[in-house]
Amino acid sequence: MTDRRTEILTGAARVIARQGVRGLRVADLAAEAGVSTSLIYYHFKDRAGILRHALAFIGDRADRYTAAEAEAERGAEAAGGPSGPRQLLERTLLLEFQDLPEVRENSTAWGELRAHSVFDPELREELAAAGTAWAAEVAGRLAELCPAAPPGAVTAAAERLTALLEGLSVRWLSGLLPLTHARNLVREAIGVEASRLGSPLDVN
Amino acid sequence: MTDRRTEILTGAARVIARQGVRGLRVADLAAEAGVSTSLIYYHFKDRAGILRHALAFIGDRADRYTAAEAEAERGAEAAGGPSGPRQLLERTLLLEFQDLPEVRENSTAWGELRAHSVFDPELREELAAAGTAWAAEVAGRLAELCPAAPPGAVTAAAERLTALLEGLSVRWLSGLLPLTHARNLVREAIGVEASRLGSPLDVN
DNA sequence: GTCTATAAAGCGATAGAC
DNA sequence: GTCTATCGCTTTATAGAC
C-alpha cells in the first residue's frame, strides 16, 4: 500500500490533475513522488506504462469512493435518515461534484483521460468499461425510482444523465460554472428525467 | 482571407483536431500550412500566441456555421418545409453532430480547447463568452417553443442541454458513442425538457 | 514577409555504481 | 531497488540573409 509503486502512482494522479495527461513530465512525477526518474522507468518501463497504470489506479480509486459512498448511504438509511431512491440517485450523481482535494483531483484526472481518449485509442477500452458500469449503476437506481418505466427509456435517461455529468464536470473544473450551480442543474435534471419516466414520487 | 495568417490558423485548426492542443508542434503546423516555423513566430510571437489566435479563429468559424444554418433554416421555412420552433431548436443543437470533415474538425478542436482550459486559465475568457452566447441562443429558441415557461427555468434547461451536448460530443468523437445514438439522445433530451417546460406542442 | 540555419532548452530513456 | 550522471533526440525560439 505504501510501497514505492503506489507512491509513484499517487503522485501521477496528482501531477495529471495539475498538468493534464500530456503535461505529465517524468521529471515532475519523480519530484512529486520523491524518487529518481530512473526508478520510475524501473517500475513502469516507459511513459506509456506510467499512463496505463495511472489510469487503472485512478479508475480503481473512483470505484472505491463510489463503494464507500454506497456504504455510507446504507448506514444513513439504517439510521432513519431521509433515504429514498431519489436521494440515493442524487448522491450517486453528485459524488464527483465535491470540493474536496481528493475528489477534485480524481475528477480532474479522469476527465483528462476522457478528453485525451479522443486522440489516443489505447485509452478507450478502459474508459468504455468504466463508462458502461457507471451508466448501468445509474440506470439501476433510476429503475428503482420509476418502476413502471420501460427499460429502454431508463437506459436512455441514464445515458443522458451521465453525459450531462461529464459536460458539467468540465465546466466546473475549468471554473466556468460554480459548484453549487452545477449541483443544482444535476438535481433538476434528475427531476426532469424522473418526471418523464413517471416517477411515483413526482410532482415537484 | 487567403493571407498567410489565415492559412496558418486554418492549418492550426487541422493540427489541433488531429493531435490535440498539447500535441500541436510548431514544426507540424509549419508543414501543414506550407510555411517555415519562423514565419509562424513572426506572425504569432510564440506558441501561446498561436493557441490564442487559433481558439478565436475556431470559435468564429463555428459562429459562421451556426449563422449559415440559421439562414438555411429560414429559407426552408419560407419554402413551406416543416419548420416549427421545435425543428429549429433541434437543428441548432444537432449542428455539431454531423460526420462532415469540416464540422468534425471544428468540433474536435473546440472540444480540445474546452478540455485544455481546465489546465490553462488563459483560454477561459474566450470560452466563457462563446459558451454564454451559445446558451443564450438555445434559451431563446426554447422560450419560443415554450412561451409560458418562466425565464429562469428556460435558462436552466438551456444550460443542461448545452452541457449534455458537450458531454455527448466527447463520447462521439472518442468513438464511444455512435453518431445516430448521440443524435437520438439529444432529440429526446429536447423532448424531455420541453415537456417539463410545458411546450404546447408536447404529448410525444 | 519569408526563408535557412542554429542556438538553447526540454525531455525521454539508459548506463553503471551501490 | 534505488540513485547519480549523462546521452541523444525533440521542440521552442532566435539570428541574420534575402
PDB file of N, CA and C in Angstrom, chain A residues 16-23 108 112 114-115 117-119 124 127-128 156 159-160 162-164 166-168 170-171 173-177 181 185 188-189 191-193 195-196 202-204, chain B residues 16-23 108 112 114-115 117-119 124 127-128 156 159-160 162-164 166-168 170-171 173-177 181 185 188-189 191-193 195-196 202-204:
ATOM      1  N   ILE A  16      -1.152  14.571 -12.939  1.00  0.00           N
ATOM      2  CA  ILE A  16      -2.123  14.603 -14.042  1.00  0.00           C
ATOM      3  C   ILE A  16      -3.234  15.594 -13.736  1.00  0.00           C
ATOM      4  N   ALA A  17      -3.695  15.608 -12.486  1.00  0.00           N
ATOM      5  CA  ALA A  17      -4.753  16.548 -12.111  1.00  0.00           C
ATOM      6  C   ALA A  17      -4.263  17.989 -12.220  1.00  0.00           C
ATOM      7  N   ARG A  18      -2.965  18.188 -12.037  1.00  0.00           N
ATOM      8  CA  ARG A  18      -2.417  19.543 -12.063  1.00  0.00           C
ATOM      9  C   ARG A  18      -2.045  19.985 -13.472  1.00  0.00           C
ATOM     10  N   GLN A  19      -1.525  19.080 -14.270  1.00  0.00           N
ATOM     11  CA  GLN A  19      -0.954  19.477 -15.556  1.00  0.00           C
ATOM     12  C   GLN A  19      -1.551  18.758 -16.748  1.00  0.00           C
ATOM     13  N   GLY A  20      -2.439  17.803 -16.497  1.00  0.00           N
ATOM     14  CA  GLY A  20      -3.012  17.052 -17.593  1.00  0.00           C
ATOM     15  C   GLY A  20      -2.149  15.875 -18.006  1.00  0.00           C
ATOM     16  N   VAL A  21      -2.738  14.963 -18.754  1.00  0.00           N
ATOM     17  CA  VAL A  21      -2.019  13.778 -19.203  1.00  0.00           C
ATOM     18  C   VAL A  21      -0.822  14.177 -20.051  1.00  0.00           C
ATOM     19  N   ARG A  22      -1.066  15.096 -20.992  1.00  0.00           N
ATOM     20  CA  ARG A  22       0.012  15.458 -21.911  1.00  0.00           C
ATOM     21  C   ARG A  22       0.974  16.458 -21.295  1.00  0.00           C
ATOM     22  N   GLY A  23       0.656  16.927 -20.091  1.00  0.00           N
ATOM     23  CA  GLY A  23       1.560  17.815 -19.390  1.00  0.00           C
ATOM     24  C   GLY A  23       2.386  17.064 -18.361  1.00  0.00           C
ATOM     25  N   THR A 108     -10.635  15.538 -11.974  1.00  0.00           N
ATOM     26  CA  THR A 108      -9.818  16.222 -12.972  1.00  0.00           C
ATOM     27  C   THR A 108      -9.028  15.224 -13.798  1.00  0.00           C
ATOM     28  N   GLU A 112      -9.572  14.333 -17.725  1.00  0.00           N
ATOM     29  CA  GLU A 112      -8.441  14.488 -18.625  1.00  0.00           C
ATOM     30  C   GLU A 112      -8.249  13.239 -19.472  1.00  0.00           C
ATOM     31  N   ARG A 114     -10.491  11.073 -20.230  1.00  0.00           N
ATOM     32  CA  ARG A 114     -11.632  11.017 -21.150  1.00  0.00           C
ATOM     33  C   ARG A 114     -11.361  11.915 -22.348  1.00  0.00           C
ATOM     34  N   ALA A 115     -10.939  13.139 -22.087  1.00  0.00           N
ATOM     35  CA  ALA A 115     -10.664  14.075 -23.181  1.00  0.00           C
ATOM     36  C   ALA A 115      -9.510  13.566 -24.041  1.00  0.00           C
ATOM     37  N   SER A 117      -8.719  10.588 -24.655  1.00  0.00           N
ATOM     38  CA  SER A 117      -9.078   9.389 -25.423  1.00  0.00           C
ATOM     39  C   SER A 117      -9.535   9.740 -26.832  1.00  0.00           C
ATOM     40  N   VAL A 118      -9.910  11.008 -27.062  1.00  0.00           N
ATOM     41  CA  VAL A 118     -10.274  11.426 -28.414  1.00  0.00           C
ATOM     42  C   VAL A 118      -9.074  11.255 -29.339  1.00  0.00           C
ATOM     43  N   PHE A 119      -7.875  11.395 -28.787  1.00  0.00           N
ATOM     44  CA  PHE A 119      -6.662  11.320 -29.601  1.00  0.00           C
ATOM     45  C   PHE A 119      -5.849  10.057 -29.354  1.00  0.00           C
ATOM     46  N   ARG A 124      -9.306   3.887 -24.721  1.00  0.00           N
ATOM     47  CA  ARG A 124     -10.764   3.746 -24.847  1.00  0.00           C
ATOM     48  C   ARG A 124     -11.338   2.528 -24.169  1.00  0.00           C
ATOM     49  N   LEU A 127     -11.892   3.176 -20.549  1.00  0.00           N
ATOM     50  CA  LEU A 127     -12.954   4.165 -20.385  1.00  0.00           C
ATOM     51  C   LEU A 127     -14.317   3.576 -20.701  1.00  0.00           C
ATOM     52  N   ALA A 128     -14.390   2.779 -21.752  1.00  0.00           N
ATOM     53  CA  ALA A 128     -15.665   2.185 -22.140  1.00  0.00           C
ATOM     54  C   ALA A 128     -16.193   1.300 -21.023  1.00  0.00           C
ATOM     55  N   ALA A 156     -31.780   5.104 -21.709  1.00  0.00           N
ATOM     56  CA  ALA A 156     -31.515   6.358 -22.410  1.00  0.00           C
ATOM     57  C   ALA A 156     -31.403   7.510 -21.418  1.00  0.00           C
ATOM     58  N   GLU A 159     -28.095   7.400 -19.755  1.00  0.00           N
ATOM     59  CA  GLU A 159     -27.034   7.879 -20.645  1.00  0.00           C
ATOM     60  C   GLU A 159     -27.020   9.399 -20.691  1.00  0.00           C
ATOM     61  N   ARG A 160     -28.192   9.991 -20.755  1.00  0.00           N
ATOM     62  CA  ARG A 160     -28.251  11.462 -20.763  1.00  0.00           C
ATOM     63  C   ARG A 160     -27.722  12.032 -19.463  1.00  0.00           C
ATOM     64  N   THR A 162     -25.579  10.739 -17.295  1.00  0.00           N
ATOM     65  CA  THR A 162     -24.133  10.589 -17.125  1.00  0.00           C
ATOM     66  C   THR A 162     -23.365  11.490 -18.098  1.00  0.00           C
ATOM     67  N   ALA A 163     -23.892  11.645 -19.312  1.00  0.00           N
ATOM     68  CA  ALA A 163     -23.228  12.543 -20.266  1.00  0.00           C
ATOM     69  C   ALA A 163     -23.330  13.993 -19.784  1.00  0.00           C
ATOM     70  N   LEU A 164     -24.493  14.354 -19.235  1.00  0.00           N
ATOM     71  CA  LEU A 164     -24.649  15.696 -18.672  1.00  0.00           C
ATOM     72  C   LEU A 164     -23.618  15.937 -17.584  1.00  0.00           C
ATOM     73  N   GLU A 166     -20.719  14.642 -17.241  1.00  0.00           N
ATOM     74  CA  GLU A 166     -19.380  14.841 -17.790  1.00  0.00           C
ATOM     75  C   GLU A 166     -19.224  16.249 -18.355  1.00  0.00           C
ATOM     76  N   GLY A 167     -20.281  16.713 -19.031  1.00  0.00           N
ATOM     77  CA  GLY A 167     -20.234  18.075 -19.560  1.00  0.00           C
ATOM     78  C   GLY A 167     -20.130  19.106 -18.449  1.00  0.00           C
ATOM     79  N   LEU A 168     -20.935  18.934 -17.405  1.00  0.00           N
ATOM     80  CA  LEU A 168     -20.921  19.885 -16.298  1.00  0.00           C
ATOM     81  C   LEU A 168     -19.599  19.825 -15.545  1.00  0.00           C
ATOM     82  N   VAL A 170     -16.570  19.266 -16.673  1.00  0.00           N
ATOM     83  CA  VAL A 170     -15.551  20.075 -17.350  1.00  0.00           C
ATOM     84  C   VAL A 170     -15.765  21.552 -17.051  1.00  0.00           C
ATOM     85  N   ARG A 171     -17.023  21.989 -17.123  1.00  0.00           N
ATOM     86  CA  ARG A 171     -17.303  23.402 -16.866  1.00  0.00           C
ATOM     87  C   ARG A 171     -16.931  23.791 -15.442  1.00  0.00           C
ATOM     88  N   LEU A 173     -14.714  22.262 -13.415  1.00  0.00           N
ATOM     89  CA  LEU A 173     -13.272  22.172 -13.173  1.00  0.00           C
ATOM     90  C   LEU A 173     -12.496  23.277 -13.864  1.00  0.00           C
ATOM     91  N   SER A 174     -13.064  23.817 -14.942  1.00  0.00           N
ATOM     92  CA  SER A 174     -12.360  24.913 -15.612  1.00  0.00           C
ATOM     93  C   SER A 174     -12.820  26.267 -15.084  1.00  0.00           C
ATOM     94  N   GLY A 175     -13.631  26.247 -14.029  1.00  0.00           N
ATOM     95  CA  GLY A 175     -14.006  27.499 -13.388  1.00  0.00           C
ATOM     96  C   GLY A 175     -15.094  28.271 -14.101  1.00  0.00           C
ATOM     97  N   LEU A 176     -15.759  27.627 -15.072  1.00  0.00           N
ATOM     98  CA  LEU A 176     -16.803  28.331 -15.820  1.00  0.00           C
ATOM     99  C   LEU A 176     -18.155  28.219 -15.140  1.00  0.00           C
ATOM    100  N   LEU A 177     -18.264  27.318 -14.185  1.00  0.00           N
ATOM    101  CA  LEU A 177     -19.562  27.055 -13.550  1.00  0.00           C
ATOM    102  C   LEU A 177     -19.352  26.809 -12.066  1.00  0.00           C
ATOM    103  N   HIS A 181     -24.081  25.696  -8.503  1.00  0.00           N
ATOM    104  CA  HIS A 181     -24.907  25.767  -9.709  1.00  0.00           C
ATOM    105  C   HIS A 181     -24.893  24.425 -10.444  1.00  0.00           C
ATOM    106  N   LEU A 185     -28.121  21.975 -11.214  1.00  0.00           N
ATOM    107  CA  LEU A 185     -28.503  21.515 -12.547  1.00  0.00           C
ATOM    108  C   LEU A 185     -28.643  19.991 -12.586  1.00  0.00           C
ATOM    109  N   GLU A 188     -31.912  19.096 -10.779  1.00  0.00           N
ATOM    110  CA  GLU A 188     -33.066  19.384 -11.634  1.00  0.00           C
ATOM    111  C   GLU A 188     -33.178  18.377 -12.774  1.00  0.00           C
ATOM    112  N   ALA A 189     -32.035  18.007 -13.327  1.00  0.00           N
ATOM    113  CA  ALA A 189     -32.053  17.041 -14.438  1.00  0.00           C
ATOM    114  C   ALA A 189     -32.656  15.718 -13.972  1.00  0.00           C
ATOM    115  N   GLY A 191     -34.853  15.385 -11.655  1.00  0.00           N
ATOM    116  CA  GLY A 191     -36.285  15.635 -11.543  1.00  0.00           C
ATOM    117  C   GLY A 191     -36.973  15.580 -12.895  1.00  0.00           C
ATOM    118  N   VAL A 192     -36.363  16.240 -13.869  1.00  0.00           N
ATOM    119  CA  VAL A 192     -36.955  16.292 -15.199  1.00  0.00           C
ATOM    120  C   VAL A 192     -37.063  14.896 -15.812  1.00  0.00           C
ATOM    121  N   GLU A 193     -35.969  14.139 -15.724  1.00  0.00           N
ATOM    122  CA  GLU A 193     -35.968  12.801 -16.314  1.00  0.00           C
ATOM    123  C   GLU A 193     -36.931  11.868 -15.569  1.00  0.00           C
ATOM    124  N   SER A 195     -39.510  12.643 -13.823  1.00  0.00           N
ATOM    125  CA  SER A 195     -40.889  13.017 -14.097  1.00  0.00           C
ATOM    126  C   SER A 195     -41.346  12.429 -15.426  1.00  0.00           C
ATOM    127  N   ARG A 196     -40.461  12.489 -16.437  1.00  0.00           N
ATOM    128  CA  ARG A 196     -40.814  11.961 -17.758  1.00  0.00           C
ATOM    129  C   ARG A 196     -40.989  10.451 -17.719  1.00  0.00           C
ATOM    130  N   ASP A 202     -43.204  11.880  -8.000  1.00  0.00           N
ATOM    131  CA  ASP A 202     -43.029  13.109  -8.774  1.00  0.00           C
ATOM    132  C   ASP A 202     -43.784  14.306  -8.208  1.00  0.00           C
ATOM    133  N   VAL A 203     -44.157  15.172  -9.027  1.00  0.00           N
ATOM    134  CA  VAL A 203     -44.938  16.376  -8.752  1.00  0.00           C
ATOM    135  C   VAL A 203     -44.095  17.553  -8.270  1.00  0.00           C
ATOM    136  N   ASN A 204     -42.763  17.378  -8.074  1.00  0.00           N
ATOM    137  CA  ASN A 204     -42.016  18.596  -7.709  1.00  0.00           C
ATOM    138  C   ASN A 204     -41.382  19.245  -8.918  1.00  0.00           C
TER     139      ASN A 204
ATOM    140  N   ILE B  16      -4.716  20.775 -34.529  1.00  0.00           N
ATOM    141  CA  ILE B  16      -5.313  20.595 -33.206  1.00  0.00           C
ATOM    142  C   ILE B  16      -6.363  19.493 -33.241  1.00  0.00           C
ATOM    143  N   ALA B  17      -7.166  19.458 -34.311  1.00  0.00           N
ATOM    144  CA  ALA B  17      -8.187  18.412 -34.421  1.00  0.00           C
ATOM    145  C   ALA B  17      -7.542  17.038 -34.545  1.00  0.00           C
ATOM    146  N   ARG B  18      -6.328  16.987 -35.100  1.00  0.00           N
ATOM    147  CA  ARG B  18      -5.679  15.702 -35.324  1.00  0.00           C
ATOM    148  C   ARG B  18      -4.871  15.263 -34.113  1.00  0.00           C
ATOM    149  N   GLN B  19      -4.217  16.201 -33.450  1.00  0.00           N
ATOM    150  CA  GLN B  19      -3.267  15.832 -32.400  1.00  0.00           C
ATOM    151  C   GLN B  19      -3.559  16.443 -31.045  1.00  0.00           C
ATOM    152  N   GLY B  20      -4.560  17.296 -30.977  1.00  0.00           N
ATOM    153  CA  GLY B  20      -4.857  17.931 -29.703  1.00  0.00           C
ATOM    154  C   GLY B  20      -4.028  19.187 -29.489  1.00  0.00           C
ATOM    155  N   VAL B  21      -4.443  20.011 -28.542  1.00  0.00           N
ATOM    156  CA  VAL B  21      -3.742  21.254 -28.241  1.00  0.00           C
ATOM    157  C   VAL B  21      -2.313  20.973 -27.813  1.00  0.00           C
ATOM    158  N   ARG B  22      -2.165  20.002 -26.905  1.00  0.00           N
ATOM    159  CA  ARG B  22      -0.826  19.742 -26.384  1.00  0.00           C
ATOM    160  C   ARG B  22      -0.003  18.876 -27.314  1.00  0.00           C
ATOM    161  N   GLY B  23      -0.643  18.399 -28.384  1.00  0.00           N
ATOM    162  CA  GLY B  23       0.101  17.645 -29.382  1.00  0.00           C
ATOM    163  C   GLY B  23       0.510  18.510 -30.558  1.00  0.00           C
ATOM    164  N   THR B 108     -13.946  18.781 -32.842  1.00  0.00           N
ATOM    165  CA  THR B 108     -12.816  18.174 -32.146  1.00  0.00           C
ATOM    166  C   THR B 108     -11.905  19.247 -31.565  1.00  0.00           C
ATOM    167  N   GLU B 112     -11.338  20.100 -27.636  1.00  0.00           N
ATOM    168  CA  GLU B 112      -9.983  20.024 -27.114  1.00  0.00           C
ATOM    169  C   GLU B 112      -9.640  21.299 -26.339  1.00  0.00           C
ATOM    170  N   ARG B 114     -11.724  23.298 -24.947  1.00  0.00           N
ATOM    171  CA  ARG B 114     -12.539  23.271 -23.737  1.00  0.00           C
ATOM    172  C   ARG B 114     -11.854  22.418 -22.675  1.00  0.00           C
ATOM    173  N   ALA B 115     -11.445  21.230 -23.069  1.00  0.00           N
ATOM    174  CA  ALA B 115     -10.786  20.335 -22.105  1.00  0.00           C
ATOM    175  C   ALA B 115      -9.489  20.947 -21.603  1.00  0.00           C
ATOM    176  N   SER B 117      -8.785  23.988 -21.224  1.00  0.00           N
ATOM    177  CA  SER B 117      -8.994  25.163 -20.373  1.00  0.00           C
ATOM    178  C   SER B 117      -8.998  24.792 -18.889  1.00  0.00           C
ATOM    179  N   VAL B 118      -9.182  23.504 -18.586  1.00  0.00           N
ATOM    180  CA  VAL B 118      -9.105  23.070 -17.194  1.00  0.00           C
ATOM    181  C   VAL B 118      -7.707  23.354 -16.648  1.00  0.00           C
ATOM    182  N   PHE B 119      -6.709  23.302 -17.519  1.00  0.00           N
ATOM    183  CA  PHE B 119      -5.328  23.487 -17.090  1.00  0.00           C
ATOM    184  C   PHE B 119      -4.731  24.815 -17.535  1.00  0.00           C
ATOM    185  N   ARG B 124      -9.897  30.651 -20.830  1.00  0.00           N
ATOM    186  CA  ARG B 124     -11.257  30.632 -20.281  1.00  0.00           C
ATOM    187  C   ARG B 124     -12.132  31.789 -20.721  1.00  0.00           C
ATOM    188  N   LEU B 127     -13.683  31.112 -24.023  1.00  0.00           N
ATOM    189  CA  LEU B 127     -14.638  30.020 -23.901  1.00  0.00           C
ATOM    190  C   LEU B 127     -15.903  30.469 -23.192  1.00  0.00           C
ATOM    191  N   ALA B 128     -15.735  31.266 -22.156  1.00  0.00           N
ATOM    192  CA  ALA B 128     -16.893  31.731 -21.397  1.00  0.00           C
ATOM    193  C   ALA B 128     -17.809  32.562 -22.291  1.00  0.00           C
ATOM    194  N   ALA B 156     -32.074  27.485 -17.213  1.00  0.00           N
ATOM    195  CA  ALA B 156     -31.508  26.262 -16.646  1.00  0.00           C
ATOM    196  C   ALA B 156     -31.600  25.111 -17.639  1.00  0.00           C
ATOM    197  N   GLU B 159     -28.945  25.479 -20.198  1.00  0.00           N
ATOM    198  CA  GLU B 159     -27.632  25.099 -19.665  1.00  0.00           C
ATOM    199  C   GLU B 159     -27.472  23.584 -19.642  1.00  0.00           C
ATOM    200  N   ARG B 160     -28.533  22.901 -19.245  1.00  0.00           N
ATOM    201  CA  ARG B 160     -28.460  21.438 -19.240  1.00  0.00           C
ATOM    202  C   ARG B 160     -28.296  20.891 -20.642  1.00  0.00           C
ATOM    203  N   THR B 162     -27.003  22.337 -23.329  1.00  0.00           N
ATOM    204  CA  THR B 162     -25.677  22.605 -23.914  1.00  0.00           C
ATOM    205  C   THR B 162     -24.595  21.777 -23.209  1.00  0.00           C
ATOM    206  N   ALA B 163     -24.725  21.599 -21.906  1.00  0.00           N
ATOM    207  CA  ALA B 163     -23.742  20.768 -21.198  1.00  0.00           C
ATOM    208  C   ALA B 163     -23.851  19.315 -21.650  1.00  0.00           C
ATOM    209  N   LEU B 164     -25.080  18.863 -21.838  1.00  0.00           N
ATOM    210  CA  LEU B 164     -25.289  17.499 -22.347  1.00  0.00           C
ATOM    211  C   LEU B 164     -24.607  17.332 -23.694  1.00  0.00           C
ATOM    212  N   GLU B 166     -22.047  18.858 -24.858  1.00  0.00           N
ATOM    213  CA  GLU B 166     -20.601  18.778 -24.726  1.00  0.00           C
ATOM    214  C   GLU B 166     -20.168  17.396 -24.238  1.00  0.00           C
ATOM    215  N   GLY B 167     -20.930  16.847 -23.302  1.00  0.00           N
ATOM    216  CA  GLY B 167     -20.625  15.500 -22.828  1.00  0.00           C
ATOM    217  C   GLY B 167     -20.767  14.473 -23.935  1.00  0.00           C
ATOM    218  N   LEU B 168     -21.846  14.557 -24.686  1.00  0.00           N
ATOM    219  CA  LEU B 168     -22.084  13.596 -25.769  1.00  0.00           C
ATOM    220  C   LEU B 168     -21.053  13.756 -26.877  1.00  0.00           C
ATOM    221  N   VAL B 170     -17.888  14.587 -26.685  1.00  0.00           N
ATOM    222  CA  VAL B 170     -16.647  13.878 -26.348  1.00  0.00           C
ATOM    223  C   VAL B 170     -16.807  12.378 -26.586  1.00  0.00           C
ATOM    224  N   ARG B 171     -17.948  11.849 -26.161  1.00  0.00           N
ATOM    225  CA  ARG B 171     -18.166  10.405 -26.338  1.00  0.00           C
ATOM    226  C   ARG B 171     -18.204  10.037 -27.810  1.00  0.00           C
ATOM    227  N   LEU B 173     -16.823  11.720 -30.391  1.00  0.00           N
ATOM    228  CA  LEU B 173     -15.528  11.933 -31.038  1.00  0.00           C
ATOM    229  C   LEU B 173     -14.484  10.908 -30.616  1.00  0.00           C
ATOM    230  N   SER B 174     -14.666  10.325 -29.428  1.00  0.00           N
ATOM    231  CA  SER B 174     -13.701   9.316 -28.997  1.00  0.00           C
ATOM    232  C   SER B 174     -14.170   7.918 -29.394  1.00  0.00           C
ATOM    233  N   GLY B 175     -15.259   7.847 -30.159  1.00  0.00           N
ATOM    234  CA  GLY B 175     -15.696   6.561 -30.677  1.00  0.00           C
ATOM    235  C   GLY B 175     -16.457   5.718 -29.685  1.00  0.00           C
ATOM    236  N   LEU B 176     -16.861   6.317 -28.553  1.00  0.00           N
ATOM    237  CA  LEU B 176     -17.573   5.544 -27.533  1.00  0.00           C
ATOM    238  C   LEU B 176     -19.070   5.533 -27.773  1.00  0.00           C
ATOM    239  N   LEU B 177     -19.543   6.403 -28.667  1.00  0.00           N
ATOM    240  CA  LEU B 177     -20.992   6.544 -28.880  1.00  0.00           C
ATOM    241  C   LEU B 177     -21.236   6.791 -30.366  1.00  0.00           C
ATOM    242  N   HIS B 181     -26.884   7.451 -32.369  1.00  0.00           N
ATOM    243  CA  HIS B 181     -27.311   7.318 -30.980  1.00  0.00           C
ATOM    244  C   HIS B 181     -27.196   8.669 -30.254  1.00  0.00           C
ATOM    245  N   LEU B 185     -30.265  10.852 -28.548  1.00  0.00           N
ATOM    246  CA  LEU B 185     -30.279  11.291 -27.143  1.00  0.00           C
ATOM    247  C   LEU B 185     -30.528  12.790 -27.055  1.00  0.00           C
ATOM    248  N   GLU B 188     -34.239  13.400 -27.808  1.00  0.00           N
ATOM    249  CA  GLU B 188     -35.063  13.019 -26.660  1.00  0.00           C
ATOM    250  C   GLU B 188     -34.920  14.028 -25.528  1.00  0.00           C
ATOM    251  N   ALA B 189     -33.701  14.510 -25.334  1.00  0.00           N
ATOM    252  CA  ALA B 189     -33.485  15.480 -24.255  1.00  0.00           C
ATOM    253  C   ALA B 189     -34.306  16.740 -24.494  1.00  0.00           C
ATOM    254  N   GLY B 191     -37.104  16.859 -26.067  1.00  0.00           N
ATOM    255  CA  GLY B 191     -38.481  16.496 -25.750  1.00  0.00           C
ATOM    256  C   GLY B 191     -38.733  16.511 -24.252  1.00  0.00           C
ATOM    257  N   VAL B 192     -37.808  15.914 -23.504  1.00  0.00           N
ATOM    258  CA  VAL B 192     -37.976  15.824 -22.051  1.00  0.00           C
ATOM    259  C   VAL B 192     -38.009  17.214 -21.427  1.00  0.00           C
ATOM    260  N   GLU B 193     -37.070  18.061 -21.827  1.00  0.00           N
ATOM    261  CA  GLU B 193     -37.007  19.406 -21.236  1.00  0.00           C
ATOM    262  C   GLU B 193     -38.226  20.236 -21.658  1.00  0.00           C
ATOM    263  N   SER B 195     -41.125  19.238 -22.584  1.00  0.00           N
ATOM    264  CA  SER B 195     -42.327  18.746 -21.926  1.00  0.00           C
ATOM    265  C   SER B 195     -42.421  19.319 -20.511  1.00  0.00           C
ATOM    266  N   ARG B 196     -41.268  19.340 -19.825  1.00  0.00           N
ATOM    267  CA  ARG B 196     -41.268  19.851 -18.448  1.00  0.00           C
ATOM    268  C   ARG B 196     -41.570  21.346 -18.417  1.00  0.00           C
ATOM    269  N   ASP B 202     -46.419  19.570 -27.081  1.00  0.00           N
ATOM    270  CA  ASP B 202     -45.917  18.367 -26.410  1.00  0.00           C
ATOM    271  C   ASP B 202     -46.713  17.110 -26.753  1.00  0.00           C
ATOM    272  N   VAL B 203     -46.760  16.219 -25.854  1.00  0.00           N
ATOM    273  CA  VAL B 203     -47.504  14.959 -25.933  1.00  0.00           C
ATOM    274  C   VAL B 203     -46.770  13.859 -26.707  1.00  0.00           C
ATOM    275  N   ASN B 204     -45.557  14.124 -27.232  1.00  0.00           N
ATOM    276  CA  ASN B 204     -44.869  12.987 -27.880  1.00  0.00           C
ATOM    277  C   ASN B 204     -43.906  12.338 -26.904  1.00  0.00           C
TER     278      ASN B 204
END
